[in-house]
DNA sequence: CTAGCGATCATCT
DNA sequence: GATGATCGCTAGG
């Protein structure tokens, strides 16, 4: 059921970002399983991508995880508040990663509501990377953990989308990345209500 | 409905 | 000492 390690070794990040749409992402935190299928992703294309933390081959304590072999999680804190989940891809030394921006929840709804401090399911429960992190109980303790583990994994349950059902547009919140901010590295499922804000 | 802004801290300079 | 791969609340139309 879990995606094989080979899936993550692909050195074409945008292809992986595209293929992750429709895959099921799960976490098992303190016995509670939560998750759903991915509906929005963003690709970060290694050392030549100005929007990436690893731009210019920048290796620091934080970015080390991105340089690992594909198939592990890169989790970091953004704006002092939000835990963001990325899927590290490609071979060791190649800092490619895919940011999980939105999930269509299917399992553990009650637990996600509790974590999000909500009482009824609304589209924003898992729309946006910070929301996904919170709903799935992602924390920096999961940084560097393998997607073959029993705390965090991705499954193929046969769901897939055609090119017509998927949009490829510029990424969010990366205006500082100059010309690279315009690259169509953000992928999402058209019309899905769990896709983050302006679009769909 | 949209626009503006505060929260809050690890990381890098 | 400055700054985010953001969110959600508030105010105003």
Short mmCIF file of C-alpha atoms (C1' of nucleotides) in Angstrom, two decimals:
data_model
loop_
_atom_site.label_atom_id
_atom_site.label_comp_id
_atom_site.label_asym_id
_atom_site.label_seq_id
_atom_site.Cartn_x
_atom_site.Cartn_y
_atom_site.Cartn_z
CA UNK A 1 0.00 0.00 0.00
CA UNK A 2 2.72 2.49 0.93
CA UNK A 3 4.44 4.16 -1.99
CA UNK A 4 7.76 2.39 -2.67
CA UNK A 5 11.03 4.16 -2.02
CA UNK A 6 11.61 4.32 -5.77
CA UNK A 7 8.74 6.81 -6.11
CA UNK A 8 10.74 9.36 -4.11
CA UNK A 9 14.03 8.90 -5.94
CA UNK A 10 12.77 10.56 -9.13
CA UNK A 11 14.97 13.60 -9.76
CA UNK A 12 12.17 15.47 -11.53
CA UNK A 13 10.48 17.30 -8.63
CA UNK A 14 7.68 18.84 -10.61
CA UNK A 15 6.73 15.39 -11.87
CA UNK A 16 6.64 14.08 -8.31
CA UNK A 17 4.61 17.10 -7.16
CA UNK A 18 2.11 16.39 -9.97
CA UNK A 19 1.95 12.67 -9.16
CA UNK A 20 1.37 13.27 -5.45
CA UNK A 21 -2.06 14.74 -6.20
CA UNK A 22 -4.62 12.05 -5.32
CA UNK A 23 -2.19 10.08 -3.13
CA UNK A 24 -3.26 9.44 0.45
CA UNK A 25 -1.17 11.02 3.21
CA UNK A 26 -1.49 9.68 6.75
CA UNK A 27 0.01 10.33 10.14
CA UNK A 28 -0.30 8.21 13.26
CA UNK A 29 0.43 10.47 16.21
CA UNK A 30 -0.02 9.09 19.72
CA UNK A 31 -2.25 6.35 18.37
CA UNK A 32 -4.53 8.60 16.32
CA UNK A 33 -4.55 8.06 12.56
CA UNK A 34 -5.47 11.09 10.49
CA UNK A 35 -5.15 11.87 6.82
CA UNK A 36 -6.69 12.13 3.38
CA UNK A 37 -5.71 12.60 -0.21
CA UNK A 38 -3.41 15.35 -1.37
CA UNK A 39 -5.05 18.05 -3.51
CA UNK A 40 -2.38 20.76 -3.62
CA UNK A 41 1.44 20.71 -3.76
CA UNK A 42 4.39 22.95 -4.60
CA UNK A 43 7.76 21.87 -6.01
CA UNK A 44 11.06 23.33 -4.78
CA UNK A 45 13.70 22.66 -7.36
CA UNK A 46 17.07 22.31 -5.66
CA UNK A 47 19.97 24.75 -5.53
CA UNK A 48 18.96 26.71 -8.63
CA UNK A 49 15.52 27.63 -7.22
CA UNK A 50 15.59 31.03 -5.51
CA UNK A 51 12.44 30.18 -3.55
CA UNK A 52 14.07 27.12 -1.98
CA UNK A 53 15.76 27.13 1.40
CA UNK A 54 18.60 25.26 -0.29
CA UNK A 55 19.13 27.89 -3.02
CA UNK A 56 22.77 28.36 -3.88
CA UNK A 57 23.66 25.04 -2.25
CA UNK A 58 23.06 26.55 1.17
CA UNK A 59 23.73 23.83 3.71
CA UNK A 60 22.85 24.64 7.30
CA UNK A 61 21.59 22.63 10.25
CA UNK A 62 18.04 23.26 9.07
CA UNK A 63 18.47 22.49 5.38
CA UNK A 64 20.47 19.29 5.87
CA UNK A 65 17.25 17.30 5.65
CA UNK A 66 16.61 18.53 2.11
CA UNK A 67 19.94 17.07 0.99
CA UNK A 68 19.02 13.61 2.24
CA UNK A 69 17.99 10.78 -0.08
CA UNK A 70 14.36 11.03 -1.27
CA UNK A 71 11.64 9.49 0.88
CA UNK A 72 11.98 11.43 4.13
CA UNK A 73 10.02 14.35 5.57
CA UNK A 74 11.36 17.90 5.85
CA UNK A 75 9.42 19.71 8.56
CA UNK A 76 10.19 23.29 9.57
CA UNK A 77 8.62 26.19 11.41
CA UNK A 78 7.33 29.13 9.40
CA UNK A 79 6.47 32.58 10.76
CA UNK A 80 7.10 31.22 14.24
CA UNK A 81 3.73 29.48 14.20
CA UNK A 82 3.21 26.97 11.43
CA UNK A 83 4.77 23.53 11.01
CA UNK A 84 5.15 22.78 7.31
CA UNK A 85 5.46 19.33 5.80
CA UNK A 86 7.60 18.66 2.74
CA UNK A 87 8.41 15.44 0.91
CA UNK A 88 12.13 15.19 0.13
CA UNK A 89 12.78 13.66 -3.29
CA UNK A 90 15.63 12.70 -5.63
CA UNK A 91 19.01 11.25 -4.74
CA UNK A 92 21.21 12.15 -1.78
CA UNK A 93 22.88 15.53 -2.20
CA UNK A 94 20.10 16.83 -4.46
CA UNK A 95 17.88 19.09 -2.26
CA UNK A 96 14.55 18.66 -4.00
CA UNK A 97 11.32 18.87 -2.01
CA UNK A 98 7.56 19.04 -2.44
CA UNK A 99 5.50 21.16 -0.04
CA UNK A 100 2.14 19.62 0.87
CA UNK A 101 -0.27 22.56 0.73
CA UNK A 102 -3.70 20.95 1.03
CA UNK A 103 -5.36 17.62 1.76
CA UNK A 104 -8.93 16.36 1.32
CA UNK A 105 -9.54 14.74 4.73
CA UNK A 106 -10.95 11.20 4.86
CA UNK A 107 -9.71 9.56 8.06
CA UNK A 108 -9.68 10.83 11.66
CA UNK A 109 -11.97 13.81 11.09
CA UNK A 110 -12.82 14.07 14.81
CA UNK A 111 -9.15 14.21 15.79
CA UNK A 112 -8.46 16.86 13.14
CA UNK A 113 -11.37 18.99 14.34
CA UNK A 114 -9.98 18.77 17.86
CA UNK A 115 -6.47 19.76 16.79
CA UNK A 116 -7.80 22.65 14.72
CA UNK A 117 -10.09 23.81 17.51
CA UNK A 118 -13.15 23.48 15.29
CA UNK A 119 -16.54 21.85 15.84
CA UNK A 120 -17.75 21.35 12.29
CA UNK A 121 -15.87 20.48 9.12
CA UNK A 122 -15.21 23.48 6.93
CA UNK A 123 -13.00 23.59 3.84
CA UNK A 124 -10.25 25.42 5.71
CA UNK A 125 -9.68 22.51 8.09
CA UNK A 126 -6.83 21.32 5.86
CA UNK A 127 -6.50 24.14 3.28
CA UNK A 128 -3.03 25.68 3.33
CA UNK A 129 0.26 24.19 4.51
CA UNK A 130 0.01 25.50 8.07
CA UNK A 131 -3.47 24.03 8.41
CA UNK A 132 -2.42 20.66 7.04
CA UNK A 133 0.43 20.55 9.54
CA UNK A 134 -1.83 21.32 12.45
CA UNK A 135 -4.69 19.01 11.43
CA UNK A 136 -2.34 16.06 10.90
CA UNK A 137 -0.40 16.70 14.10
CA UNK A 138 2.85 17.39 12.20
CA UNK A 139 5.71 18.66 14.33
CA UNK A 140 9.43 19.11 13.90
CA UNK A 141 9.85 15.80 15.70
CA UNK A 142 8.91 14.29 12.34
CA UNK A 143 11.73 16.10 10.56
CA UNK A 144 13.94 13.59 8.77
CA UNK A 145 11.56 10.70 9.39
CA UNK A 146 11.04 8.15 6.59
CA UNK A 147 7.79 7.85 4.64
CA UNK A 148 8.16 4.09 5.17
CA UNK A 149 7.65 4.60 8.93
CA UNK A 150 4.52 3.91 10.90
CA UNK A 151 4.07 7.53 12.01
CA UNK A 152 4.00 9.09 8.57
CA UNK A 153 3.36 7.54 5.18
CA UNK A 154 1.77 7.96 1.74
CA UNK A 155 -0.41 5.40 -0.04
CA UNK A 156 -1.65 4.93 -3.58
CA UNK A 157 -5.31 3.93 -3.35
CA UNK A 158 -5.92 4.10 -7.07
CA UNK A 159 -7.18 7.69 -7.19
CA UNK A 160 -5.75 9.74 -10.03
CA UNK A 161 -6.54 12.87 -12.00
CA UNK A 162 -6.25 13.69 -15.68
CA UNK A 163 -4.27 16.70 -16.90
CA UNK A 164 -7.58 18.49 -17.46
CA UNK A 165 -8.42 18.18 -13.78
CA UNK A 166 -5.10 19.63 -12.63
CA UNK A 167 -3.87 23.21 -12.73
CA UNK A 168 -0.20 24.29 -12.74
CA UNK A 169 0.33 27.88 -11.59
CA UNK A 170 2.93 30.09 -9.84
CA UNK A 171 3.68 29.39 -6.18
CA UNK A 172 2.33 31.26 -3.17
CA UNK A 173 4.24 33.63 -0.90
CA UNK A 174 7.53 33.51 -2.76
CA UNK A 175 7.60 36.97 -4.35
CA UNK A 176 11.14 37.43 -3.04
CA UNK A 177 12.32 34.73 -5.43
CA UNK A 178 12.36 37.12 -8.39
CA UNK A 179 11.91 35.39 -11.76
CA UNK A 180 11.63 31.99 -10.09
CA UNK A 181 8.42 33.18 -8.40
CA UNK A 182 6.72 32.94 -11.79
CA UNK A 183 7.48 29.29 -12.45
CA UNK A 184 4.36 27.07 -12.58
CA UNK A 185 5.49 24.84 -9.71
CA UNK A 186 2.21 24.85 -7.81
CA UNK A 187 -0.18 22.03 -8.65
CA UNK A 188 -3.76 21.58 -7.50
CA UNK A 189 -6.96 19.70 -8.25
CA UNK A 190 -9.37 22.08 -9.96
CA UNK A 191 -12.62 22.65 -8.10
CA UNK A 192 -11.65 20.84 -4.90
CA UNK A 193 -12.88 22.88 -1.92
CA UNK A 194 -9.87 21.97 0.21
CA UNK A 195 -7.46 23.76 -2.12
CA UNK A 196 -6.13 26.88 -0.39
CA UNK A 197 -7.57 30.31 -0.82
CA UNK A 198 -7.69 32.41 -3.97
CA UNK A 199 -7.90 29.57 -6.45
CA UNK A 200 -9.62 26.33 -7.21
"C1'" DC B 1 -16.97 39.81 0.29
"C1'" DT B 2 -12.08 41.74 0.51
"C1'" DA B 3 -8.10 44.09 2.74
"C1'" DG B 4 -5.09 44.84 6.44
"C1'" DC B 5 -2.49 43.37 10.22
"C1'" DG B 6 -0.86 40.94 14.45
"C1'" DA B 7 0.95 36.67 16.27
"C1'" DT B 8 5.49 34.46 17.47
"C1'" DC B 9 10.17 32.14 17.11
"C1'" DA B 10 13.84 29.33 14.76
"C1'" DT B 11 17.09 30.52 11.69
"C1'" DC B 12 20.41 33.21 9.45
"C1'" DT B 13 23.19 37.71 9.18
"C1'" DG C 1 18.54 42.10 15.01
"C1'" DA C 2 15.58 41.01 10.86
"C1'" DT C 3 12.70 38.06 8.54
"C1'" DG C 4 9.62 34.55 6.65
"C1'" DA C 5 7.28 28.40 1.46
"C1'" DT C 6 1.10 31.58 6.84
"C1'" DC C 7 -3.37 31.95 9.18
"C1'" DG C 8 -7.29 33.95 11.13
"C1'" DC C 9 -9.37 37.83 13.09
"C1'" DT C 10 -11.20 42.42 12.52
"C1'" DA C 11 -13.07 46.28 10.19
"C1'" DG C 12 -15.24 48.20 6.39
"C1'" DG C 13 -18.08 47.95 1.81
#
